[in-house]
XYZ file of C-alpha atoms in Angstrom:
733
model
C 160.057 95.626 95.092
C 157.936 95.339 91.962
C 154.887 97.546 91.454
C 151.424 96.015 91.665
C 149.998 95.213 88.237
C 147.623 97.825 86.834
C 143.964 97.008 87.289
C 141.911 96.211 84.239
C 138.842 98.334 83.482
C 136.658 95.345 84.365
C 138.312 95.157 87.788
C 137.814 98.888 88.289
C 134.163 98.523 87.286
C 133.661 95.953 90.053
C 135.243 98.342 92.564
C 132.850 101.056 91.393
C 129.833 98.851 92.107
C 129.118 97.652 88.553
C 128.287 93.986 87.980
C 130.267 92.087 85.345
C 127.300 91.950 82.957
C 126.723 95.688 83.430
C 130.314 96.398 82.487
C 129.922 94.210 79.391
C 126.807 96.186 78.492
C 128.763 99.442 78.719
C 131.378 98.022 76.362
C 128.641 97.043 73.899
C 126.995 100.464 74.090
C 130.302 102.202 73.389
C 131.702 99.548 70.997
C 134.920 99.822 73.007
C 136.255 99.767 76.532
C 135.439 102.939 78.460
C 138.050 105.449 79.493
C 138.584 105.927 83.223
C 136.356 109.014 83.484
C 133.694 107.377 81.320
C 133.628 104.347 83.609
C 133.198 106.606 86.627
C 130.338 108.436 84.951
C 128.572 105.176 84.065
C 129.109 103.752 87.544
C 127.309 106.592 89.310
C 124.541 107.042 86.750
C 123.859 103.290 86.769
C 123.969 103.076 90.561
C 120.764 102.137 92.339
C 120.693 105.610 93.897
C 120.559 107.386 90.522
C 118.896 104.884 88.158
C 116.272 103.120 90.341
C 117.110 100.016 88.348
C 115.513 97.614 90.857
C 112.414 99.650 91.690
C 111.411 101.570 88.559
C 109.260 98.681 87.311
C 107.119 98.948 90.437
C 107.174 102.702 91.017
C 104.903 103.127 87.988
C 102.103 101.654 90.125
C 101.849 104.914 92.071
C 99.153 107.397 91.022
C 100.984 110.606 90.145
C 98.326 112.870 88.675
C 95.543 114.919 90.198
C 93.683 118.193 89.776
C 96.232 120.011 91.952
C 99.378 118.336 90.591
C 101.513 120.678 88.485
C 104.573 118.428 88.279
C 104.881 114.828 89.373
C 107.896 112.508 89.674
C 110.824 113.031 87.324
C 111.947 116.499 88.321
C 113.953 117.626 91.336
C 110.788 117.871 93.440
C 107.023 117.618 93.139
C 104.844 120.678 92.541
C 101.220 121.189 93.586
C 98.787 124.065 93.067
C 97.649 125.687 96.321
C 95.525 128.397 94.721
C 95.925 132.161 94.349
C 98.641 131.662 91.753
C 100.883 129.908 94.263
C 102.559 126.508 94.227
C 104.050 124.273 96.889
C 107.217 122.378 95.940
C 108.415 119.510 98.125
C 110.448 116.334 98.286
C 111.962 113.832 100.720
C 115.337 112.130 100.331
C 117.582 109.818 102.310
C 121.058 110.369 103.651
C 121.251 107.054 105.454
C 124.659 105.665 104.623
C 126.556 108.960 105.033
C 124.845 109.599 108.378
C 125.873 106.205 109.744
C 129.488 106.755 108.748
C 129.781 110.434 109.712
C 126.584 111.417 111.553
C 127.017 115.189 111.784
C 128.021 115.861 108.186
C 125.820 113.077 106.839
C 122.689 114.573 108.392
C 123.703 118.183 107.718
C 124.320 117.593 104.017
C 121.055 115.659 103.825
C 119.280 118.832 104.931
C 121.289 120.968 102.498
C 120.709 118.610 99.599
C 116.950 118.405 100.028
C 116.681 122.202 100.214
C 118.558 122.498 96.910
C 116.078 120.099 95.290
C 113.345 122.566 96.228
C 114.884 125.955 95.488
C 116.353 124.742 92.185
C 112.732 124.718 90.983
C 112.122 128.313 92.022
C 110.727 127.865 95.520
C 111.839 129.530 98.719
C 112.162 126.819 101.400
C 109.712 127.431 104.265
C 109.742 124.193 106.273
C 111.916 121.177 107.022
C 110.965 117.750 108.360
C 112.982 114.688 109.233
C 112.299 111.009 109.891
C 115.014 109.335 111.958
C 115.473 105.637 112.797
C 118.206 104.605 115.195
C 119.316 101.268 116.609
C 118.593 99.851 120.026
C 119.454 102.367 122.756
C 121.730 99.752 124.328
C 123.842 99.452 121.162
C 127.265 101.066 121.706
C 126.950 103.327 118.653
C 123.400 104.578 119.136
C 123.943 107.499 121.483
C 126.829 108.901 119.410
C 124.761 108.573 116.238
C 121.749 110.325 117.806
C 123.946 113.160 119.051
C 125.696 113.637 115.719
C 122.605 113.410 113.524
C 120.522 115.784 115.654
C 123.408 118.259 115.837
C 123.871 118.059 112.076
C 120.206 118.677 111.321
C 119.983 121.563 113.774
C 123.335 123.026 112.824
C 122.501 123.198 109.139
C 118.800 124.068 109.201
C 119.137 126.650 111.966
C 122.008 128.428 110.237
C 120.206 128.584 106.891
C 117.139 129.934 108.662
C 114.439 127.441 107.694
C 112.246 126.033 110.513
C 112.116 122.315 111.295
C 108.426 121.839 112.071
C 107.695 118.105 112.069
C 109.207 114.648 112.042
C 109.533 111.376 113.911
C 112.253 109.468 115.753
C 112.241 105.719 116.433
C 114.621 103.204 117.972
C 114.858 99.507 117.076
C 117.600 96.917 116.997
C 116.861 96.424 113.300
C 118.670 99.723 112.632
C 121.762 98.879 114.714
C 123.981 98.586 111.653
C 122.233 101.013 109.322
C 120.377 104.049 110.646
C 117.921 106.005 108.520
C 118.003 109.767 108.082
C 115.216 110.962 105.782
C 115.014 114.714 105.180
C 112.086 116.605 103.653
C 111.808 120.213 102.510
C 108.726 122.237 101.582
C 108.915 125.469 99.601
C 106.684 128.152 98.090
C 106.785 129.548 94.558
C 104.619 131.391 92.067
C 102.784 128.800 90.004
C 103.772 130.508 86.746
C 107.453 130.699 87.702
C 108.469 127.074 88.108
C 111.936 126.191 86.813
C 112.809 122.867 85.235
C 116.025 121.036 84.459
C 115.684 120.184 80.757
C 118.123 122.147 78.566
C 115.863 123.563 75.815
C 118.240 123.759 72.829
C 121.858 123.513 71.632
C 124.280 126.437 71.735
C 123.464 127.692 75.229
C 126.071 128.466 77.898
C 126.422 126.102 80.862
C 127.290 127.958 84.062
C 128.610 126.527 87.326
C 128.011 128.555 90.508
C 128.254 128.094 94.244
C 131.096 126.612 96.246
C 134.302 125.292 94.742
C 134.685 121.603 93.899
C 136.801 119.479 96.240
C 137.527 115.825 96.717
C 134.784 115.203 99.313
C 131.956 112.830 98.529
C 133.573 111.108 95.546
C 131.515 107.993 94.765
C 128.909 108.967 97.345
C 126.077 107.752 95.104
C 127.844 104.436 94.623
C 128.401 104.064 98.368
C 124.714 104.790 98.960
C 123.888 101.862 96.647
C 125.918 99.273 98.548
C 125.321 97.384 101.756
C 127.662 97.794 104.696
C 130.089 95.384 106.280
C 132.488 95.575 109.222
C 134.743 97.940 107.271
C 132.033 100.546 106.634
C 133.852 103.220 108.656
C 136.529 103.198 105.962
C 133.989 104.828 103.631
C 134.211 108.109 105.564
C 135.980 109.930 102.656
C 132.835 109.422 100.558
C 130.803 111.627 102.937
C 130.311 115.240 101.882
C 131.019 118.294 104.032
C 128.387 121.025 104.240
C 128.467 124.798 104.772
C 125.028 126.182 105.700
C 126.129 129.799 105.289
C 127.191 129.057 101.716
C 123.782 127.435 101.187
C 122.024 130.594 102.361
C 123.978 132.659 99.835
C 123.229 130.063 97.172
C 119.487 130.237 97.857
C 119.408 134.008 97.484
C 121.616 134.021 94.380
C 119.594 131.267 92.704
C 116.244 132.960 93.328
C 117.629 136.308 92.127
C 119.075 134.669 88.996
C 115.674 133.148 88.274
C 113.928 136.489 88.787
C 116.325 138.095 86.289
C 114.928 135.976 83.463
C 118.348 134.607 82.518
C 117.686 130.936 83.339
C 116.794 128.465 80.589
C 117.276 125.354 82.770
C 118.752 124.679 86.175
C 119.789 121.700 88.287
C 121.437 121.334 91.660
C 124.522 119.172 92.076
C 123.428 116.447 94.457
C 124.207 112.737 94.269
C 126.883 112.146 91.587
C 127.568 115.885 91.495
C 128.540 117.420 88.182
C 127.922 114.112 86.407
C 124.256 113.728 87.269
C 123.408 117.418 86.880
C 124.907 117.688 83.402
C 123.587 114.308 82.240
C 120.054 115.033 83.452
C 119.904 118.546 81.988
C 121.104 117.425 78.587
C 119.254 114.111 78.631
C 115.880 115.605 79.534
C 116.313 118.253 76.859
C 117.383 115.783 74.182
C 120.581 117.709 73.495
C 124.291 117.105 74.030
C 126.670 118.831 76.416
C 130.341 119.740 76.261
C 132.270 120.793 79.361
C 135.781 122.165 79.822
C 136.787 120.890 83.247
C 139.733 123.268 83.451
C 137.145 126.024 83.995
C 135.501 124.336 87.013
C 136.224 126.303 90.232
C 138.420 123.955 92.277
C 139.144 123.928 95.977
C 142.141 121.602 95.754
C 145.158 121.419 93.509
C 145.736 118.945 90.690
C 142.203 117.558 90.670
C 141.656 114.967 87.971
C 138.724 114.973 85.589
C 137.463 111.845 87.327
C 137.507 113.586 90.718
C 135.745 116.690 89.444
C 132.968 114.752 87.742
C 132.292 112.464 90.717
C 132.837 114.905 93.575
C 129.760 115.549 95.700
C 131.010 118.795 97.216
C 128.015 120.685 98.548
C 126.307 124.008 97.786
C 126.779 123.891 93.998
C 124.404 124.522 91.085
C 124.513 124.123 87.325
C 122.463 126.382 85.051
C 121.864 126.664 81.346
C 121.464 130.364 80.615
C 119.676 132.108 77.794
C 121.933 133.446 74.997
C 124.072 136.398 76.045
C 123.004 136.383 79.690
C 126.331 135.283 81.202
C 127.205 138.825 82.328
C 123.858 139.168 84.127
C 124.546 135.948 85.966
C 128.075 136.992 86.837
C 126.867 140.235 88.442
C 124.499 138.267 90.663
C 127.125 135.704 91.626
C 129.613 138.436 92.514
C 126.973 140.225 94.591
C 126.470 137.100 96.699
C 130.143 136.201 96.848
C 129.841 132.918 94.955
C 132.375 131.223 92.751
C 131.073 130.984 89.212
C 132.287 130.141 85.711
C 130.965 129.296 82.285
C 132.239 125.737 81.946
C 130.660 124.615 78.680
C 127.699 124.702 76.322
C 124.880 122.547 75.059
C 125.314 120.852 71.677
C 123.301 118.953 69.088
C 125.425 115.785 69.295
C 123.487 113.841 71.919
C 126.848 113.138 73.573
C 128.553 114.164 76.782
C 132.006 115.429 75.893
C 134.476 116.345 78.630
C 137.768 118.105 78.059
C 140.614 118.367 80.528
C 144.058 119.858 79.952
C 143.441 120.015 76.238
C 142.385 116.379 75.864
C 139.012 114.707 75.444
C 138.676 112.460 78.488
C 135.063 111.433 77.922
C 132.885 111.170 74.829
C 129.827 109.022 75.427
C 126.226 109.028 74.162
C 123.818 110.412 76.745
C 121.007 107.949 76.066
C 122.524 104.980 77.932
C 123.419 107.263 80.819
C 120.133 109.118 81.109
C 117.260 106.832 80.188
C 118.688 103.491 79.157
C 120.352 102.185 82.303
C 119.787 98.484 82.941
C 116.409 97.847 84.556
C 115.732 94.712 86.535
C 112.619 92.674 87.120
C 114.029 91.095 90.216
C 112.457 87.879 91.514
C 110.421 88.347 94.643
C 108.650 86.254 97.219
C 105.537 87.468 98.979
C 106.141 87.606 102.735
C 104.328 84.942 104.731
C 101.269 86.467 106.409
C 101.287 86.841 110.164
C 98.172 85.516 111.928
C 95.691 87.983 113.344
C 95.903 87.949 117.126
C 92.697 87.541 119.079
C 92.431 89.406 122.349
C 92.924 86.126 124.186
C 96.282 85.647 122.432
C 97.692 88.804 123.988
C 98.965 88.974 127.583
C 96.924 91.209 129.861
C 98.678 93.912 131.885
C 99.082 92.949 135.512
C 98.977 96.601 136.537
C 97.295 99.082 134.187
C 99.074 102.112 135.638
C 102.489 100.445 135.346
C 101.698 99.441 131.764
C 100.756 102.996 130.726
C 103.858 104.420 132.390
C 106.099 101.832 130.715
C 104.510 102.514 127.332
C 104.869 106.289 127.575
C 108.483 106.013 128.763
C 109.480 103.585 125.998
C 112.094 104.998 123.569
C 109.641 105.339 120.665
C 106.883 106.903 122.767
C 108.889 109.075 125.178
C 109.079 112.822 124.657
C 111.744 113.895 122.174
C 112.001 117.364 123.713
C 115.782 116.959 124.113
C 115.955 116.461 120.372
C 113.550 119.024 118.949
C 114.651 121.826 121.237
C 117.878 121.814 119.212
C 115.917 122.745 116.088
C 114.748 126.275 115.376
C 111.056 125.657 114.822
C 109.868 129.247 114.529
C 112.446 131.106 112.449
C 110.718 133.056 109.613
C 107.839 133.677 112.070
C 105.299 131.676 110.038
C 105.132 128.469 112.087
C 101.629 128.179 113.546
C 102.018 124.664 114.961
C 104.881 122.217 115.150
C 104.274 118.534 115.666
C 106.722 118.423 118.580
C 104.566 120.394 120.983
C 100.944 119.588 120.406
C 99.651 119.023 116.862
C 99.525 116.033 114.552
C 101.229 117.982 111.752
C 103.402 121.032 111.390
C 101.532 124.101 110.113
C 103.169 127.011 108.307
C 101.135 129.966 107.084
C 101.347 131.274 103.537
C 101.830 135.014 103.083
C 99.157 136.947 101.296
C 96.034 135.419 102.782
C 94.545 133.175 105.449
C 95.752 129.820 104.182
C 98.445 127.561 105.591
C 100.288 124.392 104.649
C 100.230 121.336 106.902
C 103.093 118.843 106.685
C 103.792 115.445 108.226
C 106.054 112.401 107.997
C 104.808 108.899 108.808
C 105.398 105.155 108.642
C 105.079 102.281 111.112
C 107.934 99.895 110.234
C 106.729 97.065 112.487
C 103.456 96.990 110.534
C 105.308 96.902 107.210
C 107.585 94.114 108.443
C 104.648 91.923 109.480
C 102.528 92.730 106.413
C 104.123 95.018 103.783
C 100.842 95.506 101.923
C 98.765 96.596 104.933
C 101.747 98.442 106.376
C 102.168 100.359 103.123
C 98.488 101.288 103.165
C 98.745 102.377 106.789
C 101.754 104.647 106.175
C 99.794 106.631 103.589
C 96.586 106.544 105.652
C 98.347 107.831 108.765
C 99.890 110.744 106.862
C 96.431 111.534 105.450
C 94.951 111.267 108.958
C 97.576 113.511 110.559
C 96.909 116.252 108.027
C 93.173 115.810 108.487
C 93.534 116.010 112.286
C 94.762 119.608 112.058
C 92.023 120.581 109.585
C 94.008 120.338 106.342
C 92.815 118.896 103.064
C 95.504 116.343 102.084
C 96.824 117.051 98.576
C 99.843 114.895 97.757
C 102.769 112.928 99.129
C 106.468 112.435 98.647
C 108.034 109.182 99.775
C 111.319 107.673 100.868
C 111.354 103.918 100.308
C 114.017 102.484 102.648
C 114.666 98.747 102.266
C 117.437 96.164 102.323
C 119.108 94.356 99.430
C 116.689 94.012 96.461
C 118.712 91.100 95.098
C 117.260 88.981 97.914
C 113.762 87.796 96.853
C 112.307 88.201 100.337
C 113.436 91.840 100.472
C 112.179 92.480 96.953
C 108.873 91.017 98.102
C 108.700 93.633 100.866
C 109.374 96.375 98.319
C 106.757 95.182 95.831
C 103.978 94.603 98.334
C 104.622 97.835 100.255
C 104.487 99.834 97.010
C 101.239 98.103 96.034
C 99.681 98.883 99.419
C 100.811 102.490 99.281
C 99.531 102.850 95.717
C 96.091 101.551 96.676
C 95.860 103.989 99.580
C 96.990 106.890 97.389
C 94.291 106.066 94.846
C 91.490 105.615 97.369
C 92.385 108.762 99.320
C 93.114 110.956 96.243
C 96.604 111.474 97.612
C 98.998 111.156 94.637
C 102.765 110.709 94.772
C 104.557 113.711 93.238
C 108.171 113.047 94.220
C 110.307 110.642 96.177
C 113.450 108.669 96.702
C 114.364 104.995 96.854
C 117.081 103.926 99.291
C 118.042 100.259 98.988
C 120.873 98.086 100.293
C 120.226 99.331 103.823
C 121.805 96.385 105.589
C 125.008 95.315 107.263
C 126.569 91.866 106.961
C 123.359 90.573 105.404
C 121.013 91.877 108.129
C 118.421 94.192 106.566
C 116.650 97.074 108.254
C 112.927 96.756 108.943
C 111.170 97.859 105.732
C 110.573 101.590 106.160
C 108.656 103.318 103.342
C 108.417 106.804 104.845
C 105.566 109.010 103.631
C 105.777 112.805 103.658
C 102.363 114.422 103.264
C 101.311 117.984 102.423
C 97.855 119.461 102.880
C 96.176 122.856 102.644
C 94.223 124.744 105.304
C 92.044 127.330 103.584
C 91.637 129.457 106.733
C 94.195 128.867 109.458
C 91.872 130.259 112.125
C 89.970 126.992 111.624
C 92.644 124.503 112.615
C 93.006 121.968 115.410
C 95.707 120.729 117.773
C 95.772 118.431 120.785
C 97.098 120.960 123.292
C 93.814 122.865 123.766
C 92.013 120.508 126.156
C 90.140 122.451 128.853
C 88.575 121.482 132.147
C 84.970 120.509 131.503
C 85.527 119.408 127.903
C 83.867 116.154 126.936
C 86.177 113.564 125.368
C 84.744 111.702 122.382
C 86.277 108.797 120.472
C 85.370 108.847 116.786
C 85.800 105.481 115.082
C 85.339 101.851 116.095
C 87.616 99.854 118.403
C 87.622 96.129 117.658
C 90.756 95.291 119.624
C 93.576 95.124 117.055
C 96.688 94.355 119.098
C 98.893 92.565 116.562
C 102.246 94.317 115.943
C 101.114 96.941 118.453
C 103.278 99.137 120.632
C 101.611 97.530 123.666
C 102.514 94.037 122.495
C 106.142 95.046 121.960
C 106.727 97.136 125.061
C 104.518 95.330 127.589
C 104.264 91.853 126.091
C 107.832 91.666 124.778
C 106.643 90.383 121.384
C 106.551 91.792 117.850
C 104.342 89.237 116.101
C 100.849 89.325 114.712
C 99.085 90.880 111.751
C 98.976 94.681 111.917
C 95.585 96.386 112.070
C 93.808 96.246 108.703
C 93.207 99.556 106.943
C 89.683 100.091 105.601
C 90.382 102.964 103.209
C 86.717 103.740 102.624
C 86.134 104.051 106.356
C 89.343 106.027 106.724
C 88.107 108.509 104.168
C 84.585 108.865 105.570
C 85.864 109.306 109.114
C 88.533 111.799 108.115
C 86.159 113.823 105.975
C 83.775 114.040 108.936
C 86.478 115.240 111.338
C 87.945 117.709 108.863
C 84.530 119.154 108.117
C 83.916 119.722 111.818
C 87.279 121.458 112.197
C 86.745 123.639 109.146
C 83.261 124.479 110.386
C 84.710 125.760 113.645
C 83.092 123.017 115.764
C 86.305 121.206 116.718
C 89.542 122.687 118.041
C 91.033 119.773 119.996
C 91.789 116.675 117.911
C 94.369 113.888 118.052
C 94.579 110.948 115.701
C 95.088 107.475 117.192
C 98.171 105.585 116.024
C 101.136 104.161 117.996
C 99.974 103.209 121.473
C 96.298 103.643 120.611
C 93.929 105.570 122.848
C 96.290 105.386 125.829
C 99.039 107.263 124.006
C 96.679 109.806 122.420
C 95.023 110.527 125.759
C 98.334 110.865 127.620
C 99.778 113.159 124.960
C 96.661 115.328 124.906
C 96.543 115.653 128.682
C 100.271 116.370 128.992
C 100.241 118.937 126.177
C 97.243 120.701 127.751
C 98.227 120.108 131.404
C 94.718 118.902 132.160
C 93.693 115.492 133.483
C 90.685 113.367 132.504
C 88.150 110.954 134.011
C 87.053 108.161 131.666
C 84.603 105.299 131.713
C 85.392 102.715 129.039
C 83.192 99.941 127.683
C 84.424 96.338 127.782
C 87.986 95.511 128.825
C 89.579 98.890 129.586
C 93.118 97.727 128.681
C 91.979 96.587 125.220
C 90.239 99.892 124.534
C 93.304 101.768 125.731
C 96.014 99.870 123.845
C 94.382 98.580 120.643
C 95.659 100.215 117.454
C 92.569 100.038 115.219
C 92.822 102.548 112.396
C 90.537 105.425 111.305
C 90.095 106.795 114.833
C 90.331 110.252 116.388
C 90.151 111.483 119.956
C 88.354 114.836 120.110
C 87.310 117.156 122.924
C 84.746 119.924 123.075
C 82.363 121.578 125.488
C 79.160 120.255 123.899
C 79.514 116.895 122.107
C 76.000 116.933 120.634
C 76.892 118.283 117.159
C 79.774 115.829 116.799
C 77.678 112.853 117.846
C 74.867 113.896 115.498
C 77.220 114.385 112.562
C 78.871 111.012 113.198
C 75.507 109.284 113.414
C 74.420 110.884 110.140
C 77.640 109.678 108.472
C 77.264 106.161 109.860
C 80.499 106.438 111.858
C 80.768 105.193 115.454
C 81.336 107.871 118.073
C 81.214 107.492 121.843
C 81.643 109.744 124.871
C 84.596 108.551 126.949
C 84.524 111.002 129.816
C 85.363 114.517 130.926
C 88.549 116.577 131.160
C 89.655 117.971 134.498
C 91.836 117.446 137.511
C 95.500 116.576 137.726
C 95.383 112.883 136.864
C 94.191 110.483 134.181
C 91.623 108.168 135.677
C 89.838 105.236 134.108
C 87.029 103.693 136.081
C 87.993 100.224 137.165
C 91.740 100.327 136.995
C 93.763 103.513 136.379
C 94.660 106.508 138.521
C 97.733 108.167 137.058
C 98.820 111.627 138.278
C 99.990 113.863 135.419
C 103.121 114.764 137.361
C 104.140 111.111 137.556
C 103.295 110.568 133.887
C 105.260 113.657 132.858
C 108.339 112.509 134.752
C 108.267 109.143 132.983
C 107.467 110.586 129.576
C 109.975 113.435 129.672
C 112.741 111.608 131.481
C 113.860 108.859 129.128
C 115.574 110.867 126.377
C 117.679 113.179 128.596
C 118.700 110.190 130.717
C 119.716 108.260 127.609
C 121.746 111.181 126.300
C 123.357 111.675 129.720
C 121.835 115.075 130.415
C 119.518 116.316 133.183
C 115.805 116.324 132.356
């Protein structure tokens, strides 16, 4: 039987995800055909995941500077000044494709990877968040994916010892073939001890440390830049395998190495592994790099140069050390039980040179790899606007009590206790609030004073689908509002832009308009973007996910004794709604869950009003006048009221103006539900600021009652709200 003919380099390029014209461009840049390793290096560095070739043209629309911004996009994570010589370092990234293929390891290594982005800049991780989107609960894969992803997040984060303090979990048939797992990490560092990735000069040693390199995760970045089909399960070998205990050792060794003064530049090995870390360090520094791959610590025998360069084995770092400091590094690595080796040095050639078994297997200029990848101005079509729905266009609830119960037991709105109880939310003993149990944002105190960081993750995909521009604005505004609702001053955001195939003009239109809406909100709210991630090609067999530009926000509380939650409602408190309700029901949770429809324009976002209202509420919290606050978002007043009463175990009696069901279910923006013993100061402050505020009723009793139509015992509401998730996962409530 004759052997199959050898593949040409052009055929290999297509297998690696490179288009024919991209391969031709590589040939022109090199003035020759690439060697096998060189082709692999180009394929990962020119992947969508690493190069942002479809989105970079539009990402420049984001505001990235501000008085508190120390480092914006372009490094491993964003850095903001939080005063007292301290900095907060944070970023969000996706691990969508790996988590769909192998949910436990995909989610676990997403957590590990995002922590490395933060501690590689000198920060100790102090908080984790996640934003999860799963398919329809009735889909045969959904329950297994939920179980695996949640176990992976908990298994990794809990073992490393970093609390998971906030996040969100949604279900929709649009994610049946492509779930989303977005992980965010927040860390603390000294503002004068931030570490960057640019190699400063030639002639410096390049040191590898951490776990050994294996064959797991090869071409992971390429896989993350491709859409799925029916054979997606065959991509399982491209998913990395994580070891949280190795990550813990790596954190401590990295921070000790930094404290020793030996580090000139440092980069974690994430997507594209040794390739991306070495290319980025040399490229940012304007130097060359030469590596001897025989020196790379290897977990498996007979690894090829190609495998070593493209492996995405976890828990690995690459550092450029100062001259003569190798022995200092080695002592630290031995102390923490890490594999380590000097594997090369920086040069003045501007090239990446790789040697293996005495031969040069790669010699390419860094410029086309680092900052000269092909960039596309892809054609796009603006999505057709959805009509605004008048109240008369929306079906009325036949039974108000049944409607509230159905809403609060719906998969998106039901309690996720089953899920978040698997996460350690209080390890490190600094978690003041977590968004799972009664606050709009997670709050973690900062040692050395009275301040705390507030963190949140937000987006409403159904809004973005129906109007990407307004939906993009709303994602940023809701993050800003959630931070404000706990008393924090919002400082900056990271983002995770999850979309389908950008080569389809209608998908590219979603991307462009969502970015433009987000950018406007960031400008108007002084909420710059300091880091982020773009995840495209999230679709299977041509069916794209709902556009999901997730926003991770960070804010500062100057004195954490002046903070708010929504679990402090007390009998006798007066409930006040701050903000105007006009009856926006398009794309609402009510319309979807009660009306069975997902049409209509989402609620418009008046950014000026959002800012004035938020500044008012925050000022009242910081002044000690408000302790119980909940922002209004999914499910409107009905959801906010139910969540506040359940978290506090106190009922409420309300009298609502107009149609009670409209007031309860509308999703108008820039609104807060607050409660306090004497509403006079709040009403006066709102009147002075020109912001509507109205008394709704009084807290007390064991039921939620609305005059003219609702009498809902808390016990019955709790059963419905708490029962869905355990029942879905097949466990007792």
